Coordinates of C-alpha atoms and ligand atoms in Angstrom, one line a residue:
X1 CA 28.1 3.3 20.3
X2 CA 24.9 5.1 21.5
X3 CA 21.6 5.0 20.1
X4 CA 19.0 7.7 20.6
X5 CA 15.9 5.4 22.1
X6 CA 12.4 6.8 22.7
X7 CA 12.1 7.5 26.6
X8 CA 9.2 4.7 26.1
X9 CA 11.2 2.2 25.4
X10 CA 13.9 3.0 27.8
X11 CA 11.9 2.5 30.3
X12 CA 10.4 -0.6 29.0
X13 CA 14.2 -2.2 29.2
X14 CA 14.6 -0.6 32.4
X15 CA 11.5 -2.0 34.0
X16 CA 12.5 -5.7 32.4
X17 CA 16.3 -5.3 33.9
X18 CA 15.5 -4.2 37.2
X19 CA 13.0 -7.5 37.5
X20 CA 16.2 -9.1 36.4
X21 CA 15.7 -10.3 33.1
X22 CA 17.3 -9.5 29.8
X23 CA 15.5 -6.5 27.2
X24 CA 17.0 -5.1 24.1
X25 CA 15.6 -2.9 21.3
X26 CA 15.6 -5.4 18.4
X27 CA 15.8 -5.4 14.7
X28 CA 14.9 -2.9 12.2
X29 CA 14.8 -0.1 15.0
X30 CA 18.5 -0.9 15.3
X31 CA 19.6 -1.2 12.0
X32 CA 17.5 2.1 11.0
X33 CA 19.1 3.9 13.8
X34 CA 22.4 2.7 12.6
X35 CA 21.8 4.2 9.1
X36 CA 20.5 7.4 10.7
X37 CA 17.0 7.0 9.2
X38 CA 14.0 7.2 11.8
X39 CA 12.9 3.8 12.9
X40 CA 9.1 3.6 12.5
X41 CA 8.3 1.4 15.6
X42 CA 10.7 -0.1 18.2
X43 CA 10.5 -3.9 18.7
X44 CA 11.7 -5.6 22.0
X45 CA 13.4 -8.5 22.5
X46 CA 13.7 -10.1 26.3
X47 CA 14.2 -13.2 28.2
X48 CA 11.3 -12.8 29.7
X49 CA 7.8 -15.1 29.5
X50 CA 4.9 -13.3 28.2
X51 CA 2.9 -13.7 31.9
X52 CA 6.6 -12.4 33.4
X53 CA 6.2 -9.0 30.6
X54 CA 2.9 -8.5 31.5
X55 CA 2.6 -8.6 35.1
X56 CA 5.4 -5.6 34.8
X57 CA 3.6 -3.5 33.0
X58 CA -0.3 -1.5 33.7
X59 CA -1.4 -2.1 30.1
X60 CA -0.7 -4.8 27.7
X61 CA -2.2 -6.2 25.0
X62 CA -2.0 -10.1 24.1
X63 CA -0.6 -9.7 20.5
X64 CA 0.5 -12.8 19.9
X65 CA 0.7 -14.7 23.5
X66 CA 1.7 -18.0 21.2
X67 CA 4.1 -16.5 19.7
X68 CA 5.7 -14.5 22.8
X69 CA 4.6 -11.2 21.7
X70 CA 2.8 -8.5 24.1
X71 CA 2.4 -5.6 23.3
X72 CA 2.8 -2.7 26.7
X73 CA 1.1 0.0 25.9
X74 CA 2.9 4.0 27.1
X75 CA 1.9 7.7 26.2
X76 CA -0.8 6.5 24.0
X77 CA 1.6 4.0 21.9
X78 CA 2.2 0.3 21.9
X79 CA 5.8 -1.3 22.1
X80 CA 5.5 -5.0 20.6
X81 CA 7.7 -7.0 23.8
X82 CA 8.4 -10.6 22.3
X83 CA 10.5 -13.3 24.7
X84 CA 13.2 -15.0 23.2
X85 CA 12.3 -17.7 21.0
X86 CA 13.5 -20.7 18.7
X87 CA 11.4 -20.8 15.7
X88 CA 10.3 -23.8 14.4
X89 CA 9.5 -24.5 10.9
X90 CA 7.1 -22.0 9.5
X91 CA 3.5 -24.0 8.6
X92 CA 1.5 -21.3 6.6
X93 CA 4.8 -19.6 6.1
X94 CA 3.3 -16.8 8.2
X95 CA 3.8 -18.4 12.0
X96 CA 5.8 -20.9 12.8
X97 CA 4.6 -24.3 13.7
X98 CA 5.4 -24.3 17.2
X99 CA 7.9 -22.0 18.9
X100 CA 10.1 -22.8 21.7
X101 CA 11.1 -19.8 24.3
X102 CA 15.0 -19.9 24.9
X103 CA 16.5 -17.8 27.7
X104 CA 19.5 -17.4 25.0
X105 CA 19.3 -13.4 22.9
X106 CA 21.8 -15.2 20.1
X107 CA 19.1 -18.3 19.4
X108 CA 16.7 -15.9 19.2
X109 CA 19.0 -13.7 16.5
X110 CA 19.6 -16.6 14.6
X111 CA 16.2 -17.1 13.7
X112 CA 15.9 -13.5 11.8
X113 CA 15.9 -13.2 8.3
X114 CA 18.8 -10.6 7.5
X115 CA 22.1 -10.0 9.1
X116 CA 21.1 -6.2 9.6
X117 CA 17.8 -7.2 11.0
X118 CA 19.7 -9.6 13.6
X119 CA 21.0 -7.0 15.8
X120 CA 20.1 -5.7 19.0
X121 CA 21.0 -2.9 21.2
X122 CA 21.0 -1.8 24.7
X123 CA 22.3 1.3 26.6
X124 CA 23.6 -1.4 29.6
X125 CA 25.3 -3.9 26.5
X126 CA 25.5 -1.5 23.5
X127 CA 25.2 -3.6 20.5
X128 CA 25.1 -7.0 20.2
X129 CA 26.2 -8.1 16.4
X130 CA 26.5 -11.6 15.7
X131 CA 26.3 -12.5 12.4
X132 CA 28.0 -9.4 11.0
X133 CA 25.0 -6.7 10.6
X134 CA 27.2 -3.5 11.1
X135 CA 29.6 -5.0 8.2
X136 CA 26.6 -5.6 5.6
X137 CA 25.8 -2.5 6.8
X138 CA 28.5 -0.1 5.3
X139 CA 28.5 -2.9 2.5
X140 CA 24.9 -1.9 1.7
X141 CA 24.3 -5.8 1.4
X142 CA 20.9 -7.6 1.9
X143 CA 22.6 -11.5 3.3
X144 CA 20.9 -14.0 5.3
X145 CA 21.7 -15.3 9.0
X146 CA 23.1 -18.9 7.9
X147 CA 22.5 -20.9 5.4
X148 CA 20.2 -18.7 2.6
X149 CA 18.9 -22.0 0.6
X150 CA 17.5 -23.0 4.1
X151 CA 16.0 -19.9 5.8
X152 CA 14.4 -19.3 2.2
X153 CA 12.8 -22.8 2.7
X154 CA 11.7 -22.2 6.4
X155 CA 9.6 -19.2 4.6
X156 CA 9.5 -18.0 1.4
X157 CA 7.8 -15.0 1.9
X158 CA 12.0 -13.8 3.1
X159 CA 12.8 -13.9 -0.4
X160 CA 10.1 -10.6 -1.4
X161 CA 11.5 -8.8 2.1
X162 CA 14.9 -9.4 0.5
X163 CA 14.0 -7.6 -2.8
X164 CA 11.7 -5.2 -0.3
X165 CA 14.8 -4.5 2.0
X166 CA 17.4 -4.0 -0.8
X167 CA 14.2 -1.1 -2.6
X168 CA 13.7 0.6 0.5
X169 CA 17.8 0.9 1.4
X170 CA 19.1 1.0 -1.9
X171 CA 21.3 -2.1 -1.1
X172 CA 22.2 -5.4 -3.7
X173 CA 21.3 -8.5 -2.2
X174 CA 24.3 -10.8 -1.6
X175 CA 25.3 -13.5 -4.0
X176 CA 24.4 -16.7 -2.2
X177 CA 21.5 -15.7 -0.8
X178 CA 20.8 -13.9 -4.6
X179 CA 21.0 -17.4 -6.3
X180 CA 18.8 -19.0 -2.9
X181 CA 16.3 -16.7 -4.0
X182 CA 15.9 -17.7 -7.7
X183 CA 16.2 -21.6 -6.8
X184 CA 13.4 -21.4 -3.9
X185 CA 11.3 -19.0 -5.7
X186 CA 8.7 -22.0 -6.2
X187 CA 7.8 -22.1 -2.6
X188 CA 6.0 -18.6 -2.8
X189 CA 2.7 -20.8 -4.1
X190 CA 2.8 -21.5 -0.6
X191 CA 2.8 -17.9 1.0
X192 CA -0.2 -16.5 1.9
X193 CA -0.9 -14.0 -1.0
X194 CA -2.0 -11.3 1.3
X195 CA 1.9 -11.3 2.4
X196 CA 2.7 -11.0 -0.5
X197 CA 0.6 -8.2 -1.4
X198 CA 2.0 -6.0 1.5
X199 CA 6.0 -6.7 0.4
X200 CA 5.5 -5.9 -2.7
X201 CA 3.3 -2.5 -2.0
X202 CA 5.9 -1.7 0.4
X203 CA 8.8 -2.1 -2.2
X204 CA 6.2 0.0 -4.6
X205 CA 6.4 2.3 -1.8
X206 CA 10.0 2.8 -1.5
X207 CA 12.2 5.0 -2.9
X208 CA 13.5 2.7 -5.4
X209 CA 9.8 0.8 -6.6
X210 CA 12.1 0.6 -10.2
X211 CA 13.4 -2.8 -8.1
X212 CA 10.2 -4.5 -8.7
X213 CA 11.9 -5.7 -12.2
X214 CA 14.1 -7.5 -9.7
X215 CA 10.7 -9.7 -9.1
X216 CA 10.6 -10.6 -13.0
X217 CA 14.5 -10.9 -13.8
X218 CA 15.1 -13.3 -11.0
X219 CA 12.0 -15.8 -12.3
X220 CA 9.4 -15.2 -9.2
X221 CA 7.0 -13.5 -10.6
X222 CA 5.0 -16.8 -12.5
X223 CA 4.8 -17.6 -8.6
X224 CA 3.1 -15.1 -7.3
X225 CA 0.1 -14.8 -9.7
X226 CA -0.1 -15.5 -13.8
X227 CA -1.7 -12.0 -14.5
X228 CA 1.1 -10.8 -12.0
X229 CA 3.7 -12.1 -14.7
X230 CA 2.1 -10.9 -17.7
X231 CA 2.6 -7.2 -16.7
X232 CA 4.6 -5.5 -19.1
X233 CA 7.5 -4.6 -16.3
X234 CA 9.9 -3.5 -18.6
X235 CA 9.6 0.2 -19.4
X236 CA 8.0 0.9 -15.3
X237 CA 9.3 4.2 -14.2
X238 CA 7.7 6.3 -12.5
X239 CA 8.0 10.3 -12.2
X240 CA 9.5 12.0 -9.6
X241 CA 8.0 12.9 -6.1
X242 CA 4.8 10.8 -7.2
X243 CA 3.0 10.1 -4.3
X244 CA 3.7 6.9 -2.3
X245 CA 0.1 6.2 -1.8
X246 CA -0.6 2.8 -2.6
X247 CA -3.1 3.1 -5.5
X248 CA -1.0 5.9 -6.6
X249 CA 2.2 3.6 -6.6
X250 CA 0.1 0.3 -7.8
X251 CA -1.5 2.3 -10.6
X252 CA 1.8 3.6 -11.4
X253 CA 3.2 0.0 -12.0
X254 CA 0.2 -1.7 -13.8
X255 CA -1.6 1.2 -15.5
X256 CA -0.1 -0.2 -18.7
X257 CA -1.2 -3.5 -18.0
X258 CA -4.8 -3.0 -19.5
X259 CA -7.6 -2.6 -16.7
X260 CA -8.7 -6.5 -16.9
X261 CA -5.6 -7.8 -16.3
X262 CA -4.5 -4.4 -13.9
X263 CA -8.1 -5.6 -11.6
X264 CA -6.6 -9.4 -11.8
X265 CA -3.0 -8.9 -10.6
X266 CA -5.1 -6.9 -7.8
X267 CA -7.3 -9.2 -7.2
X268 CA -5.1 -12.5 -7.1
X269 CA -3.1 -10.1 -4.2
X270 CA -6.4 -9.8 -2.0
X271 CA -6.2 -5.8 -2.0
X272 CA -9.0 -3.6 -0.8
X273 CA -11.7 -2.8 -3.6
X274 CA -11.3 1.0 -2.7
X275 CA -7.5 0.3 -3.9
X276 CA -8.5 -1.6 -7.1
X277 CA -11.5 0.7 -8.2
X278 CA -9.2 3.1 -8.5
X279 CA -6.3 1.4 -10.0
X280 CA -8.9 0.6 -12.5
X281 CA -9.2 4.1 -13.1
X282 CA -5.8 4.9 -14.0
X283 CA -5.6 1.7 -16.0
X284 CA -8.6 2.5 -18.3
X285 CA -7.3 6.2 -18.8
X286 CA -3.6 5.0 -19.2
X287 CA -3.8 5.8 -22.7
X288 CA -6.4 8.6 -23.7
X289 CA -5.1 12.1 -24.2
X290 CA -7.3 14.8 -23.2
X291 CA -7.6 18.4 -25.0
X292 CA -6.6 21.4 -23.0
X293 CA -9.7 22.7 -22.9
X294 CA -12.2 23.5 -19.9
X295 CA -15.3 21.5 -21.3
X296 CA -13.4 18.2 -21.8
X297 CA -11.1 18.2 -18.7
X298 CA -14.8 18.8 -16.5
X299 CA -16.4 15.4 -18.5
X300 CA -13.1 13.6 -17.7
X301 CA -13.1 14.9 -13.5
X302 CA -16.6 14.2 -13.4
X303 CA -15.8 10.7 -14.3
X304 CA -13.2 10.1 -11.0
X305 CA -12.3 10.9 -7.9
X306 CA -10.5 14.5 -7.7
X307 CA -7.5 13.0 -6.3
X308 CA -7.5 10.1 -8.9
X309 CA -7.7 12.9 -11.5
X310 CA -4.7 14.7 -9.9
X311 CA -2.9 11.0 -10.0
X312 CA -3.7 10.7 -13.6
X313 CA -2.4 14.1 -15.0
X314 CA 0.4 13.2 -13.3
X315 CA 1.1 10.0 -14.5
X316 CA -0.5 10.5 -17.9
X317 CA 1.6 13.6 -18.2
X318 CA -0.5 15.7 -19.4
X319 CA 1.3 19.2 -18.7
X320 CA 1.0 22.3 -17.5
X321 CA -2.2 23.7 -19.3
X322 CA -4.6 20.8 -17.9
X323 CA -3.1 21.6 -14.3
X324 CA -4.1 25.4 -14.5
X325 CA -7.5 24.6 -15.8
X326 CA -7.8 22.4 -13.5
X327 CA -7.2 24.5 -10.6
X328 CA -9.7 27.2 -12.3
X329 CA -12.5 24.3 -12.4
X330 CA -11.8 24.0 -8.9
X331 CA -11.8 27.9 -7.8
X332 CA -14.8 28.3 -9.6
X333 CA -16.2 25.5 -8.3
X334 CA -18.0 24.6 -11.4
X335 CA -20.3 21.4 -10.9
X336 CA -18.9 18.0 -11.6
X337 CA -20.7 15.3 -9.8
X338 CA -25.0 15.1 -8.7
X339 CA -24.5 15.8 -5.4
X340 CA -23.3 19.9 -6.9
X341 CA -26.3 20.0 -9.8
X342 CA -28.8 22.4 -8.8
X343 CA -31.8 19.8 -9.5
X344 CA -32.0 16.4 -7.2
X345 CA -34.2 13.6 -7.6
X346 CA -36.7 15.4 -5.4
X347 CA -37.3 18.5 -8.1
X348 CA -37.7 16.3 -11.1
X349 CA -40.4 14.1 -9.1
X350 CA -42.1 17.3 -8.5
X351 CA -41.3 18.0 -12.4
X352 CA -43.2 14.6 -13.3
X353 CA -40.7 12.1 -13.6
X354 CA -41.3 8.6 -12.2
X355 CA -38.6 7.9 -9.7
X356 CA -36.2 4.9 -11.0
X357 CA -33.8 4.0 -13.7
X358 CA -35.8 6.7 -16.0
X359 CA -35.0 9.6 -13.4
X360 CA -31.4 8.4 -12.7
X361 CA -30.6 8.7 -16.6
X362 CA -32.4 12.4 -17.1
X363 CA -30.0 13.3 -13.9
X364 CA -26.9 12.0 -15.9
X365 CA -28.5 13.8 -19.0
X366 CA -28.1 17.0 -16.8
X367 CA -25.1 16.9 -15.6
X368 CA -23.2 16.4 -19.2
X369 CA -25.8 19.2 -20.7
X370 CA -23.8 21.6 -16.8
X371 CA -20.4 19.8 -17.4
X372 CA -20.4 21.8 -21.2
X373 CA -21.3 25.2 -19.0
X374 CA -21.3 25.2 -15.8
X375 CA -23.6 28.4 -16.1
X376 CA -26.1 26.4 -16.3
X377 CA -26.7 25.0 -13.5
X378 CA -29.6 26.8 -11.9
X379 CA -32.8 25.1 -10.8
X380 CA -35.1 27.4 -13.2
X381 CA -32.3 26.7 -16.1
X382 CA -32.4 22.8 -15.5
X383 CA -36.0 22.4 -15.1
X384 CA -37.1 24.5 -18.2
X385 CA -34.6 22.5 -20.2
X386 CA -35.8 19.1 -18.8
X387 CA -39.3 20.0 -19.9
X388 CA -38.0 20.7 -23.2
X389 CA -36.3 17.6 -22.8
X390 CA -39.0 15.3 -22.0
X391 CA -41.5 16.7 -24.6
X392 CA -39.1 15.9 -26.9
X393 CA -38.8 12.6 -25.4
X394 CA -42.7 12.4 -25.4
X395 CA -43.4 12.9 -28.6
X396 CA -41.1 10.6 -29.9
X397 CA -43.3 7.9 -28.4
X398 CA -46.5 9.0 -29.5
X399 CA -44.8 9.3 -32.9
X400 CA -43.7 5.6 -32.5
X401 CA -47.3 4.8 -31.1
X402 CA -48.5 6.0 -34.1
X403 CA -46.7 3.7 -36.4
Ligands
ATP501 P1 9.9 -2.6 8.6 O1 9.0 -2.5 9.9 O2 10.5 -1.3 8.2 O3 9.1 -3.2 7.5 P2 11.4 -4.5 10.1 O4 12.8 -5.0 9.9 O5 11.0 -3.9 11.4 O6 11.1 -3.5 8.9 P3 9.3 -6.3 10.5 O7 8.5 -7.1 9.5 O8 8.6 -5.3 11.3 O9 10.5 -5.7 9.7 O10 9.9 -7.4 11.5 C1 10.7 -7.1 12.6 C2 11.9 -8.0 12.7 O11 11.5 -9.3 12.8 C3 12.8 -8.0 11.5 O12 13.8 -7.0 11.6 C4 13.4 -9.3 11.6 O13 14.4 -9.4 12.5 C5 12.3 -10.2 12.1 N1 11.5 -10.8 11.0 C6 10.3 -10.3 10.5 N2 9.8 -11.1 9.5 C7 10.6 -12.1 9.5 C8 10.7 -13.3 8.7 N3 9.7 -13.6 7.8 N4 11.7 -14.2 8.9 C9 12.6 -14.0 9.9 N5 12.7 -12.9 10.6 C10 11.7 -12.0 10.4
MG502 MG1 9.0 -3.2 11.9

């Protein structure tokens, strides 16, 4: 059995053999290769001490020099090189405790969470399958190295990957370690919930994010957050070829949720406020239809992001007339935010406003007075109506002076 390695990382192992030490690509570069999908970066495995990897190699960075990982950096790209190591039991469930180096490539399988993430490869040894990877393989079955109810305790967080793993494969998960996942499920209270955030984004991100009702059948979700559980799950489905951008897939999943309780599942998770502004979006639209007609779809663009608008006629389905007026708004390029309107701050100053909140709103005034007709947005046009405007405003307080 061959596998097609990046020249990189052949000569990564190559360098490492000929010091005479041990090197094998490692992991889900093997078992991706195996299922002929593209690996997205090759680890290393080797017998090798971090100071022994480094003083091989020009330039390294110190990943994880605790943990055994360097990465050696070639062409412009970094190859994470970890040494062969026992782990111990897993204190923040993110690192182990304290790991122990072992000069043996099985111990250092054993400690991996799936059987086809256990496997290694080399041109020099081919592969190197001890716990039955291949075979769960061509089974398309997600099953733990050893005993499941135990490497679920050692870390939790192995019990999202297996729900991740079997979304982005399309494989079931195996019955024992199935049943280890609902009995340990408790223990995710002590994962770190920003590793739990990225599992379940990347199972959002797969090609199956439908498995995330696997999360709520199984009983986890009360432990990853309470709004987390509260999400109506059951009718999430999403429409083909959406986008796997991560708002795009979050919004996707909790745009029914309500935006409060959308904002909370987000927040609980630790995401990015860029992410949760605009999930918030899409949740707070989730239910409002909007008329096929010019005037109305400008208001509601003005009121997002153009791609976030894109997102939402997608997900809000709202057909084939919206998306052609759309695309006319944006040949035109009629005027939907300040930055476009043919008046700034600077012009209304001039004009005799007082700069502050007063100005901000009369800029806001005239951009809804352009949204309705975009012909109107010419400096002469703006002005003449914002006199109008403001006279209007004017007398209404001498007339409330007066009384
Ligand atoms: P991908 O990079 O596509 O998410 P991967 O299999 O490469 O998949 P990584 O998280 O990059 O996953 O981890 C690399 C390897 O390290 C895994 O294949 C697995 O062997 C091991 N591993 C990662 N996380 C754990 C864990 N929590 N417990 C045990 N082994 C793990
Ligand atoms: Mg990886």
């Amino acid at each position: 059995m061959h596998i097609f390695m990046p020249p990189q990382v052949e000569r990564i192992l190559e360098r490492l053999n000929e010091k005479g030490f041990e090197a094998y690509a490692v992991g889900g570069c093997v078992r991706d290769s195996l299922l002929g999908r593209q690996p997205e970066d090759w680890d290393i495995t080797t017998s090798a001490r971090p100071e022994q990897v480094k003083a091989l190699f020009r330039r390294t960075i110190d990943t994880g020099i605790l943990h055994g990982t360097v990465t050696v950096m070639m062409d412009g790209a970094g190859y994470e090189v970890t040494t062969y190591r026992i782990d111990g039991e897993y204190a923040d469930g993110r690192h182990p405790k304290q790991v122990v180096f072992t000069p043996d490539l099985l111990e250092d399988l054993k400690r991996r969470d799936f059987t086809i993430n256990a496997m290694a490869y080399s041109h020099k040894t081919g592969i190197v399958d001890a716990f039955g990877g291949a075979g769960d393989l061509k089974g398309r079955l997600i099953r733990c190295v050893g005993n499941p109810l135990e490497r679920f305790e050692e870390d939790a967080l192995r019990l999202l990957r297996a729900i991740r793993f079997s979304a982005q494969l399309g494989f079931s998960i195996e019955e024992e370690t199935c049943d280890a996942i609902i009995r340990i499920a408790p223990n995710l209270l002590k994962v770190s919930r920003e590793r739990i955030q990225a599992e379940l984004t990347k199972l959002l991100q797969s090609g199956c994010p439908e498995k995330i009702k696997t999360v709520y059948e199984m009983g986890i979700s009360p432990y990853i957050s309470q709004a987390f559980s509260e999400v109506p799950w059951q009718s999430f489905q999403i429409p083909d070829r959406l986008s796997s951008e991560k708002y795009v897939r979050w919004g996707a999943f909790l745009r029914l949720a309500g935006s409060d309780k959308a904002v909370q599942v987000l927040k609980d998770l630790k995401m990015d406020n860029d992410t949760i502004s605009r999930v918030k979006v899409l949740a707070v639209w989730a239910g409002r239809e909007v008329q096929a007609e010019e005037k109305e779809i400008r208001r509601s663009m003005s009121r997002m992001l153009p791609e976030v608008w894109d997102t939402l006629v997608e997900l809000n389905g709202y057909g084939e007339k919206v998306r052609r007026l759309t695309e006319e708004i944006r040949e035109r390029g009629d005027c939907l935010d300040l930055k476009h309107l043919a008046v700034n701050g600077q012009d209304l100053i001039a004009a005799g406003i007082r700069p502050g909140k007063e100005m901000g709103k009369a800029l806001e005034e005239l951009l809804e007075w352009v949204l309705e007709d975009p012909k109107r947005n010419h400096k002469d046009i703006l002005l003449e109506y914002f006199l109008k405007q403001k006279l209007a405003g004017n007398q209404e307080a001498w007339y409330n002076e007066l009384r």
